[in-house]
PDB file of N, CA and C in Angstrom:
ATOM      1  N   MET E  19       0.825  -1.200   0.000  1.00 58.00           N
ATOM      2  CA  MET E  19       0.000   0.000   0.000  1.00 58.00           C
ATOM      3  C   MET E  19       0.866   1.259   0.000  1.00 58.00           C
ATOM      4  N   GLU E  20       1.919   1.254   0.826  1.00 65.00           N
ATOM      5  CA  GLU E  20       2.776   2.425   0.910  1.00 65.00           C
ATOM      6  C   GLU E  20       3.492   2.687  -0.410  1.00 65.00           C
ATOM      7  N   SER E  21       3.962   1.624  -1.085  1.00 76.00           N
ATOM      8  CA  SER E  21       4.645   1.825  -2.361  1.00 76.00           C
ATOM      9  C   SER E  21       3.680   2.355  -3.419  1.00 76.00           C
ATOM     10  N   GLU E  22       2.407   1.970  -3.362  1.00 75.00           N
ATOM     11  CA  GLU E  22       1.410   2.493  -4.293  1.00 75.00           C
ATOM     12  C   GLU E  22       1.177   3.980  -4.045  1.00 75.00           C
ATOM     13  N   THR E  23       1.143   4.366  -2.783  1.00 81.00           N
ATOM     14  CA  THR E  23       0.979   5.773  -2.427  1.00 81.00           C
ATOM     15  C   THR E  23       2.161   6.585  -2.944  1.00 81.00           C
ATOM     16  N   ILE E  24       3.362   6.052  -2.772  1.00 76.00           N
ATOM     17  CA  ILE E  24       4.563   6.746  -3.260  1.00 76.00           C
ATOM     18  C   ILE E  24       4.530   6.841  -4.774  1.00 76.00           C
ATOM     19  N   ARG E  25       4.119   5.761  -5.448  1.00 73.00           N
ATOM     20  CA  ARG E  25       4.035   5.759  -6.906  1.00 73.00           C
ATOM     21  C   ARG E  25       3.018   6.801  -7.377  1.00 73.00           C
ATOM     22  N   ASN E  26       1.870   6.873  -6.715  1.00 73.00           N
ATOM     23  CA  ASN E  26       0.851   7.869  -7.073  1.00 73.00           C
ATOM     24  C   ASN E  26       1.368   9.288  -6.853  1.00 73.00           C
ATOM     25  N   GLN E  27       2.062   9.478  -5.742  1.00 79.00           N
ATOM     26  CA  GLN E  27       2.626  10.792  -5.449  1.00 79.00           C
ATOM     27  C   GLN E  27       3.645  11.181  -6.514  1.00 79.00           C
ATOM     28  N   THR E  28       4.442  10.217  -6.948  1.00 81.00           N
ATOM     29  CA  THR E  28       5.427  10.477  -7.995  1.00 81.00           C
ATOM     30  C   THR E  28       4.744  10.885  -9.292  1.00 81.00           C
ATOM     31  N   TRP E  29       3.635  10.208  -9.629  1.00 77.00           N
ATOM     32  CA  TRP E  29       2.888  10.561 -10.838  1.00 77.00           C
ATOM     33  C   TRP E  29       2.314  11.970 -10.746  1.00 77.00           C
ATOM     34  N   VAL E  30       1.780  12.307  -9.600  1.00 81.00           N
ATOM     35  CA  VAL E  30       1.217  13.649  -9.414  1.00 81.00           C
ATOM     36  C   VAL E  30       2.320  14.697  -9.552  1.00 81.00           C
ATOM     37  N   GLU E  31       3.469  14.448  -8.934  1.00 85.00           N
ATOM     38  CA  GLU E  31       4.583  15.387  -9.033  1.00 85.00           C
ATOM     39  C   GLU E  31       5.056  15.530 -10.473  1.00 85.00           C
ATOM     40  N   LEU E  32       5.131  14.405 -11.202  1.00 81.00           N
ATOM     41  CA  LEU E  32       5.528  14.451 -12.607  1.00 81.00           C
ATOM     42  C   LEU E  32       4.521  15.250 -13.430  1.00 81.00           C
ATOM     43  N   ALA E  33       3.251  15.014 -13.195  1.00 80.00           N
ATOM     44  CA  ALA E  33       2.202  15.722 -13.936  1.00 80.00           C
ATOM     45  C   ALA E  33       2.274  17.226 -13.677  1.00 80.00           C
ATOM     46  N   ILE E  34       2.457  17.602 -12.423  1.00 85.00           N
ATOM     47  CA  ILE E  34       2.558  19.027 -12.078  1.00 85.00           C
ATOM     48  C   ILE E  34       3.784  19.646 -12.740  1.00 85.00           C
ATOM     49  N   CYS E  35       4.890  18.938 -12.698  1.00 83.00           N
ATOM     50  CA  CYS E  35       6.131  19.430 -13.305  1.00 83.00           C
ATOM     51  C   CYS E  35       5.958  19.605 -14.810  1.00 83.00           C
ATOM     52  N   MET E  36       5.413  18.589 -15.466  1.00 80.00           N
ATOM     53  CA  MET E  36       5.233  18.651 -16.917  1.00 80.00           C
ATOM     54  C   MET E  36       4.255  19.754 -17.299  1.00 80.00           C
ATOM     55  N   ARG E  37       3.191  19.883 -16.546  1.00 83.00           N
ATOM     56  CA  ARG E  37       2.184  20.906 -16.849  1.00 83.00           C
ATOM     57  C   ARG E  37       2.750  22.301 -16.626  1.00 83.00           C
ATOM     58  N   SER E  38       3.484  22.487 -15.523  1.00 84.00           N
ATOM     59  CA  SER E  38       4.049  23.810 -15.249  1.00 84.00           C
ATOM     60  C   SER E  38       5.121  24.178 -16.266  1.00 84.00           C
ATOM     61  N   ALA E  39       5.706  23.181 -16.921  1.00 78.00           N
ATOM     62  CA  ALA E  39       6.682  23.437 -17.979  1.00 78.00           C
ATOM     63  C   ALA E  39       6.003  23.785 -19.294  1.00 78.00           C
ATOM     64  N   GLY E  40       4.669  23.732 -19.303  1.00 80.00           N
ATOM     65  CA  GLY E  40       3.936  24.131 -20.481  1.00 80.00           C
ATOM     66  C   GLY E  40       3.576  22.998 -21.422  1.00 80.00           C
ATOM     67  N   LEU E  41       3.785  21.757 -21.003  1.00 82.00           N
ATOM     68  CA  LEU E  41       3.429  20.645 -21.868  1.00 82.00           C
ATOM     69  C   LEU E  41       1.919  20.558 -21.999  1.00 82.00           C
ATOM     70  N   PRO E  42       1.461  20.396 -23.216  1.00 87.00           N
ATOM     71  CA  PRO E  42       0.014  20.289 -23.433  1.00 87.00           C
ATOM     72  C   PRO E  42      -0.553  19.034 -22.765  1.00 87.00           C
ATOM     73  N   ILE E  43      -1.800  19.123 -22.350  1.00 88.00           N
ATOM     74  CA  ILE E  43      -2.483  17.990 -21.728  1.00 88.00           C
ATOM     75  C   ILE E  43      -2.436  16.777 -22.649  1.00 88.00           C
ATOM     76  N   GLU E  44      -2.598  16.997 -23.953  1.00 90.00           N
ATOM     77  CA  GLU E  44      -2.596  15.889 -24.909  1.00 90.00           C
ATOM     78  C   GLU E  44      -1.286  15.117 -24.862  1.00 90.00           C
ATOM     79  N   VAL E  45      -0.176  15.826 -24.711  1.00 90.00           N
ATOM     80  CA  VAL E  45       1.137  15.189 -24.635  1.00 90.00           C
ATOM     81  C   VAL E  45       1.238  14.371 -23.353  1.00 90.00           C
ATOM     82  N   MET E  46       0.745  14.939 -22.268  1.00 88.00           N
ATOM     83  CA  MET E  46       0.778  14.214 -20.997  1.00 88.00           C
ATOM     84  C   MET E  46      -0.056  12.941 -21.076  1.00 88.00           C
ATOM     85  N   ILE E  47      -1.217  13.028 -21.701  1.00 89.00           N
ATOM     86  CA  ILE E  47      -2.082  11.860 -21.847  1.00 89.00           C
ATOM     87  C   ILE E  47      -1.385  10.796 -22.690  1.00 89.00           C
ATOM     88  N   GLU E  48      -0.757  11.213 -23.768  1.00 92.00           N
ATOM     89  CA  GLU E  48      -0.027  10.269 -24.629  1.00 92.00           C
ATOM     90  C   GLU E  48       1.116   9.617 -23.869  1.00 92.00           C
ATOM     91  N   TYR E  49       1.838  10.397 -23.077  1.00 88.00           N
ATOM     92  CA  TYR E  49       2.951   9.865 -22.286  1.00 88.00           C
ATOM     93  C   TYR E  49       2.449   8.792 -21.320  1.00 88.00           C
ATOM     94  N   VAL E  50       1.374   9.082 -20.616  1.00 87.00           N
ATOM     95  CA  VAL E  50       0.821   8.118 -19.656  1.00 87.00           C
ATOM     96  C   VAL E  50       0.341   6.864 -20.379  1.00 87.00           C
ATOM     97  N   LYS E  51      -0.298   7.050 -21.512  1.00 92.00           N
ATOM     98  CA  LYS E  51      -0.766   5.905 -22.307  1.00 92.00           C
ATOM     99  C   LYS E  51       0.408   5.013 -22.688  1.00 92.00           C
ATOM    100  N   LEU E  52       1.474   5.624 -23.174  1.00 93.00           N
ATOM    101  CA  LEU E  52       2.656   4.856 -23.549  1.00 93.00           C
ATOM    102  C   LEU E  52       3.272   4.162 -22.339  1.00 93.00           C
ATOM    103  N   TYR E  53       3.333   4.871 -21.226  1.00 89.00           N
ATOM    104  CA  TYR E  53       3.900   4.292 -20.009  1.00 89.00           C
ATOM    105  C   TYR E  53       3.137   3.033 -19.605  1.00 89.00           C
ATOM    106  N   LYS E  54       1.825   3.119 -19.649  1.00 89.00           N
ATOM    107  CA  LYS E  54       0.999   1.985 -19.248  1.00 89.00           C
ATOM    108  C   LYS E  54       1.144   0.797 -20.201  1.00 89.00           C
ATOM    109  N   GLU E  55       1.571   1.054 -21.440  1.00 95.00           N
ATOM    110  CA  GLU E  55       1.768  -0.027 -22.408  1.00 95.00           C
ATOM    111  C   GLU E  55       3.049  -0.809 -22.150  1.00 95.00           C
ATOM    112  N   GLY E  56       3.916  -0.280 -21.304  1.00 93.00           N
ATOM    113  CA  GLY E  56       5.103  -1.032 -20.912  1.00 93.00           C
ATOM    114  C   GLY E  56       6.408  -0.534 -21.509  1.00 93.00           C
ATOM    115  N   ASP E  57       7.462  -1.268 -21.169  1.00 95.00           N
ATOM    116  CA  ASP E  57       8.817  -0.872 -21.550  1.00 95.00           C
ATOM    117  C   ASP E  57       9.069  -0.887 -23.048  1.00 95.00           C
ATOM    118  N   ASN E  58       8.244  -1.600 -23.806  1.00 97.00           N
ATOM    119  CA  ASN E  58       8.436  -1.595 -25.256  1.00 97.00           C
ATOM    120  C   ASN E  58       8.141  -0.213 -25.859  1.00 97.00           C
ATOM    121  N   THR E  59       7.558   0.686 -25.068  1.00 96.00           N
ATOM    122  CA  THR E  59       7.279   2.047 -25.554  1.00 96.00           C
ATOM    123  C   THR E  59       8.345   3.056 -25.117  1.00 96.00           C
ATOM    124  N   ILE E  60       9.420   2.580 -24.539  1.00 96.00           N
ATOM    125  CA  ILE E  60      10.482   3.501 -24.098  1.00 96.00           C
ATOM    126  C   ILE E  60      10.986   4.367 -25.251  1.00 96.00           C
ATOM    127  N   PRO E  61      11.252   3.816 -26.441  1.00 97.00           N
ATOM    128  CA  PRO E  61      11.700   4.687 -27.539  1.00 97.00           C
ATOM    129  C   PRO E  61      10.672   5.775 -27.892  1.00 97.00           C
ATOM    130  N   ALA E  62       9.401   5.431 -27.892  1.00 97.00           N
ATOM    131  CA  ALA E  62       8.358   6.413 -28.211  1.00 97.00           C
ATOM    132  C   ALA E  62       8.264   7.477 -27.121  1.00 97.00           C
ATOM    133  N   ARG E  63       8.397   7.073 -25.860  1.00 93.00           N
ATOM    134  CA  ARG E  63       8.360   8.044 -24.767  1.00 93.00           C
ATOM    135  C   ARG E  63       9.558   8.977 -24.837  1.00 93.00           C
ATOM    136  N   LEU E  64      10.724   8.408 -25.148  1.00 95.00           N
ATOM    137  CA  LEU E  64      11.922   9.228 -25.285  1.00 95.00           C
ATOM    138  C   LEU E  64      11.743  10.254 -26.394  1.00 95.00           C
ATOM    139  N   GLU E  65      11.231   9.822 -27.529  1.00 96.00           N
ATOM    140  CA  GLU E  65      11.005  10.737 -28.649  1.00 96.00           C
ATOM    141  C   GLU E  65      10.021  11.837 -28.266  1.00 96.00           C
ATOM    142  N   LEU E  66       8.954  11.467 -27.586  1.00 93.00           N
ATOM    143  CA  LEU E  66       7.954  12.440 -27.148  1.00 93.00           C
ATOM    144  C   LEU E  66       8.593  13.482 -26.229  1.00 93.00           C
ATOM    145  N   LEU E  67       9.392  13.023 -25.266  1.00 90.00           N
ATOM    146  CA  LEU E  67      10.043  13.949 -24.338  1.00 90.00           C
ATOM    147  C   LEU E  67      11.066  14.829 -25.051  1.00 90.00           C
ATOM    148  N   GLN E  68      11.791  14.251 -26.003  1.00 94.00           N
ATOM    149  CA  GLN E  68      12.763  15.054 -26.762  1.00 94.00           C
ATOM    150  C   GLN E  68      12.059  16.132 -27.585  1.00 94.00           C
ATOM    151  N   GLU E  69      10.934  15.786 -28.196  1.00 94.00           N
ATOM    152  CA  GLU E  69      10.173  16.778 -28.961  1.00 94.00           C
ATOM    153  C   GLU E  69       9.702  17.910 -28.057  1.00 94.00           C
ATOM    154  N   GLN E  70       9.246  17.567 -26.871  1.00 89.00           N
ATOM    155  CA  GLN E  70       8.789  18.591 -25.942  1.00 89.00           C
ATOM    156  C   GLN E  70       9.945  19.442 -25.446  1.00 89.00           C
ATOM    157  N   MET E  71      11.106  18.824 -25.239  1.00 91.00           N
ATOM    158  CA  MET E  71      12.294  19.581 -24.827  1.00 91.00           C
ATOM    159  C   MET E  71      12.653  20.596 -25.911  1.00 91.00           C
ATOM    160  N   ASN E  72      12.633  20.165 -27.171  1.00 94.00           N
ATOM    161  CA  ASN E  72      12.946  21.078 -28.277  1.00 94.00           C
ATOM    162  C   ASN E  72      11.941  22.226 -28.346  1.00 94.00           C
ATOM    163  N   ALA E  73      10.661  21.910 -28.161  1.00 91.00           N
ATOM    164  CA  ALA E  73       9.631  22.959 -28.177  1.00 91.00           C
ATOM    165  C   ALA E  73       9.861  23.953 -27.046  1.00 91.00           C
ATOM    166  N   LEU E  74      10.220  23.465 -25.866  1.00 88.00           N
ATOM    167  CA  LEU E  74      10.487  24.354 -24.733  1.00 88.00           C
ATOM    168  C   LEU E  74      11.720  25.221 -24.977  1.00 88.00           C
ATOM    169  N   LYS E  75      12.740  24.648 -25.610  1.00 93.00           N
ATOM    170  CA  LYS E  75      13.937  25.431 -25.923  1.00 93.00           C
ATOM    171  C   LYS E  75      13.609  26.554 -26.898  1.00 93.00           C
ATOM    172  N   GLU E  76      12.743  26.277 -27.878  1.00 94.00           N
ATOM    173  CA  GLU E  76      12.321  27.317 -28.817  1.00 94.00           C
ATOM    174  C   GLU E  76      11.553  28.416 -28.091  1.00 94.00           C
ATOM    175  N   GLN E  77      10.653  28.027 -27.195  1.00 91.00           N
ATOM    176  CA  GLN E  77       9.900  29.015 -26.417  1.00 91.00           C
ATOM    177  C   GLN E  77      10.842  29.854 -25.572  1.00 91.00           C
ATOM    178  N   LYS E  78      11.832  29.193 -24.968  1.00 92.00           N
ATOM    179  CA  LYS E  78      12.795  29.904 -24.132  1.00 92.00           C
ATOM    180  C   LYS E  78      13.558  30.937 -24.957  1.00 92.00           C
ATOM    181  N   ALA E  79      13.972  30.562 -26.159  1.00 97.00           N
ATOM    182  CA  ALA E  79      14.695  31.496 -27.033  1.00 97.00           C
ATOM    183  C   ALA E  79      13.818  32.689 -27.386  1.00 97.00           C
ATOM    184  N   GLN E  80      12.544  32.450 -27.662  1.00 97.00           N
ATOM    185  CA  GLN E  80      11.626  33.547 -27.972  1.00 97.00           C
ATOM    186  C   GLN E  80      11.454  34.466 -26.766  1.00 97.00           C
ATOM    187  N   ILE E  81      11.327  33.875 -25.592  1.00 96.00           N
ATOM    188  CA  ILE E  81      11.176  34.679 -24.373  1.00 96.00           C
ATOM    189  C   ILE E  81      12.434  35.506 -24.126  1.00 96.00           C
ATOM    190  N   GLU E  82      13.609  34.881 -24.284  1.00 97.00           N
ATOM    191  CA  GLU E  82      14.856  35.609 -24.075  1.00 97.00           C
ATOM    192  C   GLU E  82      14.989  36.775 -25.054  1.00 97.00           C
ATOM    193  N   SER E  83      14.580  36.571 -26.290  1.00 97.00           N
ATOM    194  CA  SER E  83      14.626  37.649 -27.281  1.00 97.00           C
ATOM    195  C   SER E  83      13.697  38.793 -26.879  1.00 97.00           C
ATOM    196  N   THR E  84      12.516  38.454 -26.402  1.00 97.00           N
ATOM    197  CA  THR E  84      11.555  39.473 -25.968  1.00 97.00           C
ATOM    198  C   THR E  84      12.080  40.221 -24.749  1.00 97.00           C
ATOM    199  N   VAL E  85      12.698  39.510 -23.819  1.00 97.00           N
ATOM    200  CA  VAL E  85      13.264  40.147 -22.626  1.00 97.00           C
ATOM    201  C   VAL E  85      14.361  41.130 -23.036  1.00 97.00           C
ATOM    202  N   GLU E  86      15.197  40.735 -23.994  1.00 96.00           N
ATOM    203  CA  GLU E  86      16.260  41.640 -24.468  1.00 96.00           C
ATOM    204  C   GLU E  86      15.673  42.903 -25.084  1.00 96.00           C
ATOM    205  N   ARG E  87      14.622  42.749 -25.891  1.00 96.00           N
ATOM    206  CA  ARG E  87      13.980  43.918 -26.503  1.00 96.00           C
ATOM    207  C   ARG E  87      13.385  44.837 -25.446  1.00 96.00           C
ATOM    208  N   LEU E  88      12.712  44.234 -24.460  1.00 96.00           N
ATOM    209  CA  LEU E  88      12.130  45.047 -23.396  1.00 96.00           C
ATOM    210  C   LEU E  88      13.205  45.752 -22.582  1.00 96.00           C
ATOM    211  N   ALA E  89      14.310  45.069 -22.305  1.00 97.00           N
ATOM    212  CA  ALA E  89      15.410  45.690 -21.561  1.00 97.00           C
ATOM    213  C   ALA E  89      15.952  46.888 -22.337  1.00 97.00           C
ATOM    214  N   TYR E  90      16.063  46.742 -23.650  1.00 96.00           N
ATOM    215  CA  TYR E  90      16.521  47.847 -24.495  1.00 96.00           C
ATOM    216  C   TYR E  90      15.556  49.024 -24.397  1.00 96.00           C
ATOM    217  N   LYS E  91      14.267  48.742 -24.561  1.00 96.00           N
ATOM    218  CA  LYS E  91      13.261  49.807 -24.500  1.00 96.00           C
ATOM    219  C   LYS E  91      13.279  50.491 -23.140  1.00 96.00           C
ATOM    220  N   ILE E  92      13.348  49.710 -22.080  1.00 96.00           N
ATOM    221  CA  ILE E  92      13.372  50.275 -20.724  1.00 96.00           C
ATOM    222  C   ILE E  92      14.588  51.176 -20.553  1.00 96.00           C
ATOM    223  N   SER E  93      15.747  50.721 -21.049  1.00 96.00           N
ATOM    224  CA  SER E  93      16.957  51.540 -20.901  1.00 96.00           C
ATOM    225  C   SER E  93      16.816  52.868 -21.642  1.00 96.00           C
ATOM    226  N   LYS E  94      16.178  52.835 -22.806  1.00 96.00           N
ATOM    227  CA  LYS E  94      15.983  54.071 -23.573  1.00 96.00           C
ATOM    228  C   LYS E  94      15.000  55.009 -22.872  1.00 96.00           C
ATOM    229  N   TYR E  95      13.954  54.446 -22.282  1.00 97.00           N
ATOM    230  CA  TYR E  95      13.002  55.288 -21.544  1.00 97.00           C
ATOM    231  C   TYR E  95      13.636  55.835 -20.271  1.00 97.00           C
ATOM    232  N   GLU E  96      14.464  55.053 -19.587  1.00 96.00           N
ATOM    233  CA  GLU E  96      15.161  55.571 -18.396  1.00 96.00           C
ATOM    234  C   GLU E  96      16.109  56.694 -18.784  1.00 96.00           C
ATOM    235  N   GLU E  97      16.785  56.506 -19.909  1.00 96.00           N
ATOM    236  CA  GLU E  97      17.675  57.557 -20.426  1.00 96.00           C
ATOM    237  C   GLU E  97      16.871  58.823 -20.747  1.00 96.00           C
ATOM    238  N   ALA E  98      15.698  58.633 -21.349  1.00 96.00           N
ATOM    239  CA  ALA E  98      14.842  59.770 -21.699  1.00 96.00           C
ATOM    240  C   ALA E  98      14.344  60.489 -20.452  1.00 96.00           C
ATOM    241  N   MET E  99      14.129  59.761 -19.376  1.00 96.00           N
ATOM    242  CA  MET E  99      13.703  60.397 -18.122  1.00 96.00           C
ATOM    243  C   MET E  99      14.783  61.349 -17.614  1.00 96.00           C
ATOM    244  N   GLU E 100      16.057  60.990 -17.841  1.00 96.00           N
ATOM    245  CA  GLU E 100      17.163  61.836 -17.383  1.00 96.00           C
ATOM    246  C   GLU E 100      17.430  63.010 -18.333  1.00 96.00           C
ATOM    247  N   THR E 101      17.309  62.738 -19.638  1.00 95.00           N
ATOM    248  CA  THR E 101      17.671  63.759 -20.630  1.00 95.00           C
ATOM    249  C   THR E 101      16.483  64.563 -21.143  1.00 95.00           C
ATOM    250  N   GLY E 102      15.286  64.004 -20.985  1.00 95.00           N
ATOM    251  CA  GLY E 102      14.098  64.663 -21.506  1.00 95.00           C
ATOM    252  C   GLY E 102      13.865  64.380 -22.981  1.00 95.00           C
ATOM    253  N   VAL E 103      14.700  63.508 -23.576  1.00 95.00           N
ATOM    254  CA  VAL E 103      14.591  63.202 -25.007  1.00 95.00           C
ATOM    255  C   VAL E 103      14.657  61.691 -25.195  1.00 95.00           C
ATOM    256  N   LEU E 104      13.704  61.185 -25.962  1.00 95.00           N
ATOM    257  CA  LEU E 104      13.691  59.753 -26.273  1.00 95.00           C
ATOM    258  C   LEU E 104      14.394  59.556 -27.610  1.00 95.00           C
ATOM    259  N   VAL E 105      15.536  58.847 -27.582  1.00 94.00           N
ATOM    260  CA  VAL E 105      16.338  58.633 -28.784  1.00 94.00           C
ATOM    261  C   VAL E 105      16.523  57.131 -28.977  1.00 94.00           C
ATOM    262  N   TRP E 106      16.209  56.671 -30.206  1.00 92.00           N
ATOM    263  CA  TRP E 106      16.375  55.247 -30.541  1.00 92.00           C
ATOM    264  C   TRP E 106      17.635  55.073 -31.372  1.00 92.00           C
ATOM    265  N   ASP E 107      18.304  53.966 -31.173  1.00 86.00           N
ATOM    266  CA  ASP E 107      19.448  53.625 -32.013  1.00 86.00           C
ATOM    267  C   ASP E 107      18.938  53.295 -33.402  1.00 86.00           C
ATOM    268  N   GLU E 108      19.794  53.336 -34.363  1.00 77.00           N
ATOM    269  CA  GLU E 108      19.408  53.036 -35.744  1.00 77.00           C
ATOM    270  C   GLU E 108      19.554  51.536 -36.035  1.00 77.00           C
ATOM    271  N   SER E 109      19.256  50.701 -35.066  1.00 66.00           N
ATOM    272  CA  SER E 109      19.450  49.256 -35.223  1.00 66.00           C
ATOM    273  C   SER E 109      18.291  48.586 -35.927  1.00 66.00           C
ATOM    274  N   GLY E 110      17.204  49.303 -36.143  1.00 53.00           N
ATOM    275  CA  GLY E 110      16.055  48.689 -36.774  1.00 53.00           C
ATOM    276  C   GLY E 110      15.211  47.881 -35.786  1.00 53.00           C
ATOM    277  N   ASP E 111      15.543  47.977 -34.516  1.00 56.00           N
ATOM    278  CA  ASP E 111      14.784  47.261 -33.486  1.00 56.00           C
ATOM    279  C   ASP E 111      13.388  47.880 -33.386  1.00 56.00           C
ATOM    280  N   CYS E 112      12.415  47.107 -33.003  1.00 62.00           N
ATOM    281  CA  CYS E 112      11.052  47.646 -32.903  1.00 62.00           C
ATOM    282  C   CYS E 112      10.970  48.639 -31.754  1.00 62.00           C
ATOM    283  N   HIS E 113      10.400  49.786 -32.026  1.00 55.00           N
ATOM    284  CA  HIS E 113      10.206  50.824 -30.993  1.00 55.00           C
ATOM    285  C   HIS E 113       9.085  51.746 -31.439  1.00 55.00           C
ATOM    286  N   ASP E 114       8.680  52.567 -30.495  1.00 57.00           N
ATOM    287  CA  ASP E 114       7.646  53.563 -30.810  1.00 57.00           C
ATOM    288  C   ASP E 114       7.942  54.882 -30.136  1.00 57.00           C
TER     289      ASP E 114
END
């Protein structure tokens, strides 16, 4: 009974972790389905997790790019607060 409780707790923790990482419910359902089918699905589970890792890395890169743009804009507005003039670099970066 205790090992079943620990196993259930582990599943709940995994589900929370995967969901908080942004994995779609459909992916989680597929992962659980494959898990229940046994060890012969290890290659499919690995592929599924690798695909999700790649998707998360792409999202992370997009977020980092957005953070850099916002940091640039904030620095220009802080500079404008001191000088009274808002000046953009000629980098072609998005600004208004």
